[in-house]
PDB file of C-alpha atoms and ligand atoms in Angstrom:
ATOM      1  CA  MET A  25     -27.974 -29.315  10.246  1.00 39.00           C
ATOM      2  CA  ASP A  26     -26.927 -26.826   7.716  1.00 45.00           C
ATOM      3  CA  ARG A  27     -28.585 -23.490   8.487  1.00 46.00           C
ATOM      4  CA  GLY A  28     -26.818 -21.852   5.253  1.00 46.00           C
ATOM      5  CA  PRO A  29     -25.091 -18.109   5.968  1.00 48.00           C
ATOM      6  CA  ALA A  30     -26.269 -16.210   9.044  1.00 48.00           C
ATOM      7  CA  PRO A  31     -28.609 -13.634   7.650  1.00 49.00           C
ATOM      8  CA  THR A  32     -26.730 -10.889   9.333  1.00 57.00           C
ATOM      9  CA  ALA A  33     -23.323 -11.796   7.523  1.00 61.00           C
ATOM     10  CA  PRO A  34     -21.972  -8.736   5.804  1.00 71.00           C
ATOM     11  CA  PRO A  35     -21.076  -8.317   2.208  1.00 89.00           C
ATOM     12  CA  ARG A  36     -17.339  -9.120   1.313  1.00 94.00           C
ATOM     13  CA  TRP A  37     -14.764  -7.973  -0.803  1.00 96.00           C
ATOM     14  CA  PRO A  38     -13.982 -10.706  -3.736  1.00 96.00           C
ATOM     15  CA  ALA A  39     -10.823 -12.719  -2.452  1.00 96.00           C
ATOM     16  CA  PRO A  40      -8.457 -11.498  -4.669  1.00 97.00           C
ATOM     17  CA  VAL A  41      -9.302  -8.010  -3.492  1.00 97.00           C
ATOM     18  CA  GLN A  42      -8.599  -9.215   0.181  1.00 98.00           C
ATOM     19  CA  LEU A  43      -5.434 -11.171  -0.959  1.00 98.00           C
ATOM     20  CA  LEU A  44      -3.813  -7.969  -2.374  1.00 98.00           C
ATOM     21  CA  HIS A  45      -4.922  -5.750   0.229  1.00 98.00           C
ATOM     22  CA  TRP A  46      -3.272  -7.709   2.991  1.00 98.00           C
ATOM     23  CA  LEU A  47      -0.376  -8.656   0.923  1.00 98.00           C
ATOM     24  CA  GLY A  48       0.183  -4.905  -0.034  1.00 98.00           C
ATOM     25  CA  LEU A  49       0.165  -3.676   3.693  1.00 98.00           C
ATOM     26  CA  VAL A  50       2.826  -6.051   4.428  1.00 98.00           C
ATOM     27  CA  LEU A  51       5.056  -5.240   1.233  1.00 98.00           C
ATOM     28  CA  ILE A  52       4.612  -1.387   1.847  1.00 98.00           C
ATOM     29  CA  ALA A  53       5.147  -1.643   5.551  1.00 98.00           C
ATOM     30  CA  ALA A  54       8.376  -3.555   5.053  1.00 98.00           C
ATOM     31  CA  THR A  55       9.426  -1.481   2.353  1.00 98.00           C
ATOM     32  CA  ALA A  56       8.599   1.961   4.299  1.00 98.00           C
ATOM     33  CA  VAL A  57      10.584   0.449   7.536  1.00 98.00           C
ATOM     34  CA  ILE A  58      13.784  -0.541   5.761  1.00 98.00           C
ATOM     35  CA  GLY A  59      13.585   3.064   3.974  1.00 98.00           C
ATOM     36  CA  LEU A  60      13.430   4.799   7.193  1.00 98.00           C
ATOM     37  CA  LEU A  61      16.295   2.512   8.720  1.00 98.00           C
ATOM     38  CA  MET A  62      18.659   2.650   5.684  1.00 98.00           C
ATOM     39  CA  VAL A  63      19.135   6.434   5.501  1.00 97.00           C
ATOM     40  CA  ASP A  64      20.750   6.423   9.066  1.00 98.00           C
ATOM     41  CA  MET A  65      23.116   3.358   8.299  1.00 98.00           C
ATOM     42  CA  GLU A  66      26.966   3.486   8.347  1.00 98.00           C
ATOM     43  CA  ARG A  67      27.807   5.245   4.524  1.00 97.00           C
ATOM     44  CA  GLY A  68      29.618   2.575   2.778  1.00 96.00           C
ATOM     45  CA  SER A  69      28.549  -0.579   5.330  1.00 98.00           C
ATOM     46  CA  ASP A  70      27.327  -3.723   3.970  1.00 98.00           C
ATOM     47  CA  LEU A  71      24.432  -3.576   5.758  1.00 98.00           C
ATOM     48  CA  ARG A  72      23.352  -0.202   4.334  1.00 98.00           C
ATOM     49  CA  LYS A  73      23.852  -1.528   0.659  1.00 96.00           C
ATOM     50  CA  LEU A  74      21.457  -4.632   1.465  1.00 97.00           C
ATOM     51  CA  SER A  75      19.248  -2.443   2.706  1.00 98.00           C
ATOM     52  CA  TYR A  76      19.148  -0.323   0.037  1.00 98.00           C
ATOM     53  CA  SER A  77      18.745  -2.990  -2.692  1.00 97.00           C
ATOM     54  CA  LEU A  78      16.168  -4.667  -0.526  1.00 98.00           C
ATOM     55  CA  HIS A  79      14.427  -1.458  -0.271  1.00 98.00           C
ATOM     56  CA  LYS A  80      14.429  -1.012  -3.891  1.00 98.00           C
ATOM     57  CA  SER A  81      13.513  -4.643  -4.852  1.00 98.00           C
ATOM     58  CA  LEU A  82      10.491  -4.843  -2.134  1.00 98.00           C
ATOM     59  CA  GLY A  83       9.237  -1.397  -3.480  1.00 98.00           C
ATOM     60  CA  MET A  84       9.268  -2.568  -7.065  1.00 98.00           C
ATOM     61  CA  THR A  85       7.543  -5.451  -5.996  1.00 98.00           C
ATOM     62  CA  ALA A  86       4.923  -3.305  -4.316  1.00 98.00           C
ATOM     63  CA  LEU A  87       4.247  -1.316  -7.744  1.00 98.00           C
ATOM     64  CA  ALA A  88       3.975  -4.403  -9.834  1.00 98.00           C
ATOM     65  CA  LEU A  89       1.437  -5.611  -7.099  1.00 98.00           C
ATOM     66  CA  GLY A  90      -0.364  -1.977  -7.093  1.00 98.00           C
ATOM     67  CA  VAL A  91      -0.734  -1.976 -10.701  1.00 98.00           C
ATOM     68  CA  LEU A  92      -2.272  -5.725 -10.837  1.00 98.00           C
ATOM     69  CA  ARG A  93      -4.344  -4.693  -7.754  1.00 98.00           C
ATOM     70  CA  LEU A  94      -5.540  -1.601  -9.655  1.00 98.00           C
ATOM     71  CA  ALA A  95      -6.537  -3.897 -12.352  1.00 98.00           C
ATOM     72  CA  VAL A  96      -8.438  -6.451 -10.276  1.00 98.00           C
ATOM     73  CA  ARG A  97     -10.400  -3.637  -8.612  1.00 96.00           C
ATOM     74  CA  LEU A  98     -11.528  -1.984 -11.978  1.00 95.00           C
ATOM     75  CA  VAL A  99     -13.215  -5.522 -12.932  1.00 96.00           C
ATOM     76  CA  VAL A 100     -14.651  -6.799  -9.877  1.00 95.00           C
ATOM     77  CA  ARG A 101     -17.660  -5.379  -7.953  1.00 92.00           C
ATOM     78  CA  ALA A 102     -17.474  -3.946  -4.989  1.00 93.00           C
ATOM     79  CA  PRO A 103     -19.775  -4.731  -2.026  1.00 94.00           C
ATOM     80  CA  ALA A 104     -22.714  -2.571  -1.267  1.00 92.00           C
ATOM     81  CA  PRO A 105     -21.286   0.169   1.194  1.00 90.00           C
ATOM     82  CA  VAL A 106     -21.901  -0.196   4.603  1.00 90.00           C
ATOM     83  CA  ALA A 107     -24.857   2.263   5.832  1.00 88.00           C
ATOM     84  CA  GLY A 108     -24.142   5.273   7.089  1.00 89.00           C
ATOM     85  CA  PRO A 109     -24.103   9.085   5.799  1.00 92.00           C
ATOM     86  CA  ALA A 110     -23.686   9.882   2.087  1.00 94.00           C
ATOM     87  CA  TRP A 111     -20.381  12.109   3.253  1.00 94.00           C
ATOM     88  CA  GLN A 112     -18.926   8.983   4.620  1.00 92.00           C
ATOM     89  CA  ARG A 113     -19.439   7.118   1.682  1.00 94.00           C
ATOM     90  CA  ARG A 114     -17.666   9.929  -0.497  1.00 96.00           C
ATOM     91  CA  ALA A 115     -14.926  10.202   1.953  1.00 95.00           C
ATOM     92  CA  ALA A 116     -14.325   6.635   1.874  1.00 95.00           C
ATOM     93  CA  HIS A 117     -14.220   6.477  -1.899  1.00 96.00           C
ATOM     94  CA  ALA A 118     -12.063   9.649  -2.000  1.00 97.00           C
ATOM     95  CA  THR A 119      -9.648   8.430   0.324  1.00 97.00           C
ATOM     96  CA  HIS A 120      -9.407   4.670  -1.415  1.00 97.00           C
ATOM     97  CA  ALA A 121      -8.835   6.513  -4.774  1.00 97.00           C
ATOM     98  CA  LEU A 122      -6.165   8.856  -3.064  1.00 98.00           C
ATOM     99  CA  MET A 123      -4.484   5.761  -1.666  1.00 98.00           C
ATOM    100  CA  TYR A 124      -4.299   3.889  -5.130  1.00 98.00           C
ATOM    101  CA  LEU A 125      -2.964   7.215  -6.512  1.00 98.00           C
ATOM    102  CA  VAL A 126      -0.192   7.673  -3.961  1.00 98.00           C
ATOM    103  CA  LEU A 127       0.535   3.876  -3.910  1.00 98.00           C
ATOM    104  CA  LEU A 128       1.499   3.860  -7.525  1.00 98.00           C
ATOM    105  CA  ALA A 129       2.939   7.502  -7.492  1.00 98.00           C
ATOM    106  CA  LEU A 130       5.604   6.440  -4.689  1.00 98.00           C
ATOM    107  CA  PRO A 131       7.545   3.550  -5.913  1.00 98.00           C
ATOM    108  CA  VAL A 132       7.630   5.201  -9.289  1.00 98.00           C
ATOM    109  CA  SER A 133       9.134   8.386  -7.823  1.00 98.00           C
ATOM    110  CA  GLY A 134      11.523   6.113  -6.083  1.00 98.00           C
ATOM    111  CA  TRP A 135      12.342   4.330  -9.445  1.00 98.00           C
ATOM    112  CA  LEU A 136      13.072   7.890 -10.934  1.00 98.00           C
ATOM    113  CA  LEU A 137      15.061   8.947  -8.044  1.00 98.00           C
ATOM    114  CA  ASN A 138      17.202   5.868  -8.644  1.00 98.00           C
ATOM    115  CA  SER A 139      17.550   6.670 -12.126  1.00 98.00           C
ATOM    116  CA  VAL A 140      18.247  10.465 -12.042  1.00 98.00           C
ATOM    117  CA  ALA A 141      20.740   9.240  -9.377  1.00 97.00           C
ATOM    118  CA  GLY A 142      22.711   6.785 -12.205  1.00 97.00           C
ATOM    119  CA  GLN A 143      22.240   3.664  -9.874  1.00 96.00           C
ATOM    120  CA  PRO A 144      21.470   0.205 -11.252  1.00 95.00           C
ATOM    121  CA  LEU A 145      18.326  -1.255 -10.452  1.00 97.00           C
ATOM    122  CA  PRO A 146      18.667  -5.242  -9.989  1.00 96.00           C
ATOM    123  CA  TRP A 147      15.240  -6.562  -8.532  1.00 97.00           C
ATOM    124  CA  PHE A 148      16.722  -9.081  -5.841  1.00 97.00           C
ATOM    125  CA  GLY A 149      19.647  -9.410  -7.826  1.00 93.00           C
ATOM    126  CA  LEU A 150      17.623 -11.932 -10.730  1.00 96.00           C
ATOM    127  CA  LEU A 151      16.534  -8.988 -13.160  1.00 95.00           C
ATOM    128  CA  GLN A 152      18.340  -5.502 -14.200  1.00 96.00           C
ATOM    129  CA  LEU A 153      15.311  -3.590 -14.602  1.00 97.00           C
ATOM    130  CA  PRO A 154      15.904  -0.132 -16.783  1.00 97.00           C
ATOM    131  CA  ALA A 155      15.926   3.442 -15.848  1.00 97.00           C
ATOM    132  CA  LEU A 156      13.325   5.678 -16.403  1.00 96.00           C
ATOM    133  CA  GLY A 157      15.840   8.357 -17.899  1.00 90.00           C
ATOM    134  CA  GLY A 158      19.187   9.485 -17.751  1.00 92.00           C
ATOM    135  CA  ARG A 159      21.623  10.495 -14.846  1.00 95.00           C
ATOM    136  CA  ASN A 160      20.703  13.807 -13.636  1.00 96.00           C
ATOM    137  CA  PRO A 161      22.664  15.228 -10.290  1.00 95.00           C
ATOM    138  CA  GLU A 162      20.427  18.303 -10.278  1.00 96.00           C
ATOM    139  CA  LEU A 163      17.204  16.746 -10.091  1.00 96.00           C
ATOM    140  CA  ARG A 164      18.204  14.526  -7.427  1.00 97.00           C
ATOM    141  CA  GLN A 165      17.406  16.420  -4.452  1.00 97.00           C
ATOM    142  CA  LEU A 166      13.772  17.611  -5.946  1.00 97.00           C
ATOM    143  CA  VAL A 167      13.059  14.018  -6.727  1.00 98.00           C
ATOM    144  CA  ASP A 168      14.201  12.526  -3.361  1.00 98.00           C
ATOM    145  CA  SER A 169      11.707  15.556  -1.485  1.00 98.00           C
ATOM    146  CA  PHE A 170       9.326  14.111  -3.851  1.00 98.00           C
ATOM    147  CA  HIS A 171       9.708  10.518  -2.591  1.00 98.00           C
ATOM    148  CA  VAL A 172       9.823  11.244   1.142  1.00 98.00           C
ATOM    149  CA  GLY A 173       6.641  13.918   0.637  1.00 98.00           C
ATOM    150  CA  LEU A 174       4.926  11.082  -1.020  1.00 98.00           C
ATOM    151  CA  PHE A 175       5.571   8.406   1.727  1.00 98.00           C
ATOM    152  CA  TRP A 176       4.404  10.694   4.626  1.00 98.00           C
ATOM    153  CA  THR A 177       1.132  11.460   2.340  1.00 98.00           C
ATOM    154  CA  LEU A 178       0.361   7.838   2.104  1.00 98.00           C
ATOM    155  CA  ALA A 179       0.961   7.585   5.895  1.00 98.00           C
ATOM    156  CA  ALA A 180      -1.470  10.423   6.549  1.00 98.00           C
ATOM    157  CA  LEU A 181      -3.942   8.663   4.286  1.00 98.00           C
ATOM    158  CA  VAL A 182      -3.287   4.987   6.029  1.00 98.00           C
ATOM    159  CA  ALA A 183      -3.844   6.662   9.220  1.00 98.00           C
ATOM    160  CA  LEU A 184      -7.074   8.152   8.168  1.00 97.00           C
ATOM    161  CA  HIS A 185      -8.070   4.884   6.680  1.00 98.00           C
ATOM    162  CA  LEU A 186      -7.137   3.139   9.796  1.00 98.00           C
ATOM    163  CA  ALA A 187      -8.929   5.295  12.108  1.00 97.00           C
ATOM    164  CA  ALA A 188     -12.372   4.875  10.164  1.00 96.00           C
ATOM    165  CA  VAL A 189     -12.058   1.040  10.352  1.00 96.00           C
ATOM    166  CA  LEU A 190     -11.368   1.295  13.864  1.00 96.00           C
ATOM    167  CA  GLN A 191     -14.215   3.642  14.504  1.00 95.00           C
ATOM    168  CA  HIS A 192     -16.502   1.386  12.345  1.00 94.00           C
ATOM    169  CA  GLN A 193     -15.427  -1.994  14.085  1.00 93.00           C
ATOM    170  CA  LEU A 194     -15.319  -0.964  17.447  1.00 95.00           C
ATOM    171  CA  LEU A 195     -17.882   2.068  17.969  1.00 94.00           C
ATOM    172  CA  ARG A 196     -20.200   1.303  15.488  1.00 91.00           C
ATOM    173  CA  ARG A 197     -19.664  -2.379  15.673  1.00 91.00           C
ATOM    174  CA  ASP A 198     -20.945  -2.815  12.080  1.00 91.00           C
ATOM    175  CA  GLY A 199     -18.271  -5.314  11.344  1.00 90.00           C
ATOM    176  CA  LEU A 200     -16.494  -3.387   8.517  1.00 94.00           C
ATOM    177  CA  LEU A 201     -13.391  -5.433   9.039  1.00 95.00           C
ATOM    178  CA  TRP A 202     -15.027  -8.609   8.061  1.00 94.00           C
ATOM    179  CA  ARG A 203     -15.737  -7.220   4.509  1.00 95.00           C
ATOM    180  CA  MET A 204     -11.911  -7.416   4.016  1.00 97.00           C
ATOM    181  CA  LEU A 205     -11.189 -11.007   5.419  1.00 96.00           C
ATOM    182  CA  PRO A 206     -12.167 -14.377   4.285  1.00 93.00           C
ATOM    183  CA  ARG A 207     -15.641 -16.130   5.750  1.00 82.00           C
ATOM    184  CA  ARG A 208     -15.128 -18.449   8.565  1.00 70.00           C
ATOM    185  CA  ARG A 209     -17.156 -21.290   9.275  1.00 57.00           C
ATOM    186  CA  GLY A 210     -19.992 -20.079  11.346  1.00 53.00           C
ATOM    187  CA  ARG A 211     -19.749 -16.793  11.152  1.00 51.00           C
TER     188      ARG A 211
HETATM  189  C1  LIG B   7       5.873   1.178  -1.602  1.00 51.95           C
HETATM  190  C2  LIG B   7       7.032   1.628  -1.997  1.00 51.95           C
HETATM  191  C3  LIG B   7       8.007   2.598  -1.207  1.00 51.95           C
HETATM  192  C4  LIG B   7       7.906   3.138  -0.249  1.00 51.95           C
HETATM  193  C5  LIG B   7       7.035   2.558   1.065  1.00 51.95           C
HETATM  194  C6  LIG B   7       9.220   3.911   0.153  1.00 51.95           C
HETATM  195  C7  LIG B   7       9.612   4.491   1.382  1.00 51.95           C
HETATM  196  C8  LIG B   7      10.944   4.907   1.487  1.00 51.95           C
HETATM  197  C9  LIG B   7      11.225   5.779   2.622  1.00 51.95           C
HETATM  198  C10 LIG B   7      10.424   5.832   4.092  1.00 51.95           C
HETATM  199  C11 LIG B   7      12.430   6.473   2.524  1.00 51.95           C
HETATM  200  C12 LIG B   7      13.436   7.193   3.736  1.00 51.95           C
HETATM  201  C13 LIG B   7      13.145   8.560   3.526  1.00 51.95           C
HETATM  202  C14 LIG B   7      13.714   9.173   4.672  1.00 51.95           C
HETATM  203  O1  LIG B   7      13.496   9.566   5.696  1.00 51.95           O
HETATM  204  O2  LIG B   7      14.694   9.899   4.019  1.00 51.95           O
HETATM  205  C15 LIG B   7      12.984   5.813   1.115  1.00 51.95           C
HETATM  206  C16 LIG B   7      13.997   6.250   0.798  1.00 51.95           C
HETATM  207  C17 LIG B   7      14.453   5.800  -0.535  1.00 51.95           C
HETATM  208  N1  LIG B   7      13.548   5.269  -1.249  1.00 51.95           N
HETATM  209 FE1  LIG B   7      12.151   4.685  -1.303  1.00 51.95          FE
HETATM  210  N2  LIG B   7       9.983   3.702  -1.132  1.00 51.95           N
HETATM  211  C18 LIG B   7       9.054   2.894  -1.881  1.00 51.95           C
HETATM  212  C19 LIG B   7      10.096   2.680  -2.831  1.00 51.95           C
HETATM  213  C20 LIG B   7      11.209   2.991  -3.481  1.00 51.95           C
HETATM  214  C21 LIG B   7      11.493   2.207  -4.880  1.00 51.95           C
HETATM  215  C22 LIG B   7      10.857   1.402  -5.875  1.00 51.95           C
HETATM  216  C23 LIG B   7      12.786   2.896  -5.080  1.00 51.95           C
HETATM  217  C24 LIG B   7      13.784   2.493  -6.310  1.00 51.95           C
HETATM  218  C25 LIG B   7      13.655   1.852  -7.472  1.00 51.95           C
HETATM  219  C26 LIG B   7      13.019   3.856  -4.062  1.00 51.95           C
HETATM  220  C27 LIG B   7      14.319   4.148  -3.868  1.00 51.95           C
HETATM  221  C28 LIG B   7      14.632   4.992  -2.514  1.00 51.95           C
HETATM  222  C29 LIG B   7      16.041   5.666  -2.477  1.00 51.95           C
HETATM  223  C30 LIG B   7      17.183   5.695  -3.223  1.00 51.95           C
HETATM  224  C31 LIG B   7      15.926   6.411  -0.854  1.00 51.95           C
HETATM  225  C32 LIG B   7      17.047   7.047  -0.240  1.00 51.95           C
HETATM  226  C33 LIG B   7      16.877   8.272  -0.336  1.00 51.95           C
HETATM  227  C34 LIG B   7      18.040   8.936   0.272  1.00 51.95           C
HETATM  228  O3  LIG B   7      19.430   8.401   0.455  1.00 51.95           O
HETATM  229  O4  LIG B   7      18.006  10.148   0.253  1.00 51.95           O
HETATM  230  N3  LIG B   7      12.018   3.422  -3.209  1.00 51.95           N
HETATM  231  N4  LIG B   7      11.743   5.336   0.493  1.00 51.95           N
HETATM  232  C1  LIG B   8      -3.589  -0.704   8.459  1.00 51.95           C
HETATM  233  C2  LIG B   8      -4.090  -1.610   8.441  1.00 51.95           C
HETATM  234  C3  LIG B   8      -5.193  -1.658   7.667  1.00 51.95           C
HETATM  235  C4  LIG B   8      -6.522  -2.196   7.912  1.00 51.95           C
HETATM  236  C5  LIG B   8      -6.936  -2.525   9.496  1.00 51.95           C
HETATM  237  C6  LIG B   8      -7.333  -1.868   6.659  1.00 51.95           C
HETATM  238  C7  LIG B   8      -8.505  -2.539   6.831  1.00 51.95           C
HETATM  239  C8  LIG B   8      -9.408  -2.229   5.489  1.00 51.95           C
HETATM  240  C9  LIG B   8     -10.801  -2.471   5.218  1.00 51.95           C
HETATM  241  C10 LIG B   8     -11.849  -3.344   6.529  1.00 51.95           C
HETATM  242  C11 LIG B   8     -11.261  -2.232   4.127  1.00 51.95           C
HETATM  243  C12 LIG B   8     -12.514  -2.575   3.839  1.00 51.95           C
HETATM  244  C13 LIG B   8     -13.445  -1.188   3.654  1.00 51.95           C
HETATM  245  C14 LIG B   8     -14.788  -1.161   3.192  1.00 51.95           C
HETATM  246  O1  LIG B   8     -15.119  -2.603   3.035  1.00 51.95           O
HETATM  247  O2  LIG B   8     -15.621  -0.283   3.106  1.00 51.95           O
HETATM  248  C15 LIG B   8     -10.255  -1.410   3.677  1.00 51.95           C
HETATM  249  C16 LIG B   8     -10.283  -1.272   2.323  1.00 51.95           C
HETATM  250  C17 LIG B   8      -9.392  -0.531   1.324  1.00 51.95           C
HETATM  251  N1  LIG B   8      -8.234  -0.400   2.258  1.00 51.95           N
HETATM  252 FE1  LIG B   8      -7.483  -1.069   3.692  1.00 51.95          FE
HETATM  253  N2  LIG B   8      -6.496  -1.384   5.713  1.00 51.95           N
HETATM  254  C18 LIG B   8      -5.248  -1.323   5.932  1.00 51.95           C
HETATM  255  C19 LIG B   8      -4.203  -0.904   5.105  1.00 51.95           C
HETATM  256  C20 LIG B   8      -4.417  -0.325   4.126  1.00 51.95           C
HETATM  257  C21 LIG B   8      -3.130   0.014   3.431  1.00 51.95           C
HETATM  258  C22 LIG B   8      -1.721   0.424   3.817  1.00 51.95           C
HETATM  259  C23 LIG B   8      -3.436   0.533   2.294  1.00 51.95           C
HETATM  260  C24 LIG B   8      -2.968   1.060   0.806  1.00 51.95           C
HETATM  261  C25 LIG B   8      -1.931   1.629   1.126  1.00 51.95           C
HETATM  262  C26 LIG B   8      -5.085   0.298   2.262  1.00 51.95           C
HETATM  263  C27 LIG B   8      -6.023   0.437   1.035  1.00 51.95           C
HETATM  264  C28 LIG B   8      -7.322   0.455   1.243  1.00 51.95           C
HETATM  265  C29 LIG B   8      -8.078   0.467  -0.078  1.00 51.95           C
HETATM  266  C30 LIG B   8      -7.713   0.984  -1.476  1.00 51.95           C
HETATM  267  C31 LIG B   8      -9.280  -0.279   0.104  1.00 51.95           C
HETATM  268  C32 LIG B   8     -10.576  -0.143  -1.059  1.00 51.95           C
HETATM  269  C33 LIG B   8     -10.691  -1.630  -1.301  1.00 51.95           C
HETATM  270  C34 LIG B   8      -9.666  -2.088  -2.112  1.00 51.95           C
HETATM  271  O3  LIG B   8      -9.650  -1.293  -3.606  1.00 51.95           O
HETATM  272  O4  LIG B   8      -8.527  -2.601  -1.922  1.00 51.95           O
HETATM  273  N3  LIG B   8      -5.735  -0.100   3.325  1.00 51.95           N
HETATM  274  N4  LIG B   8      -9.098  -1.520   4.171  1.00 51.95           N
END
């Protein structure tokens, strides 16, 4: 007998938001891990060259996906927020907005870094992407620090985000995580 959805089933984020959220996580994590490892690799080695080009191609893909994600997010309706104090709702909102900002600014800063360094930008060897400006060695150090600074800002925001999700999921047990996952039969 079909009893319909459970009365306690929480509202969920629409499927495209879910898909882009988890795809974004995998892409950003892979780009970040390669980024952290590649800078210590032996200069001139094939592995270092491969890692740099992979980092840049994945990072540019993360940028395209981030733009798409923001566009989707602006047109779909967010589910009603979970119950809780108003300050937590405001904090979640602010963290999400800041994550979007850094999510886009981080790859753009990498793109700028590549441009001021005068390096070409082939996307997975398939497509030559344009530079954001001319070569400018004097700006290189500054833009590099900016790229790294933005990365650690994103890492801090994601740590805060994860702590909030775990607090909801494990301590409050309000099923917040299910809002970002597809509905399973019987749940
Ligand atoms: C989500 C996207 C991105 C993330 C998470 C990310 C993260 C990182 C990280 C963690 C590092 C190592 C920093 C260090 O410890 O020195 C790095 C370095 C670097 N990134 Fe990215 N990055 C992203 C996008 C990009 C893009 C799109 C480009 C270029 C088109 C780029 C170009 C570079 C370059 C050239 C370096 C090396 C800097 C150096 O050798 O000092 N990144 N990135
Ligand atoms: C580390 C693992 C992660 C987990 C377990 C996780 C979990 C979640 C959950 C459960 C929600 C729904 C919150 C709600 O309904 O109020 C959410 C929303 C969100 N998360 Fe994450 N998340 C993770 C990583 C990330 C990362 C890496 C980013 C961005 C860089 C991110 C950005 C967002 C944003 C912006 C939202 C709001 C909905 C949207 O516009 O996509 N999350 N996350």
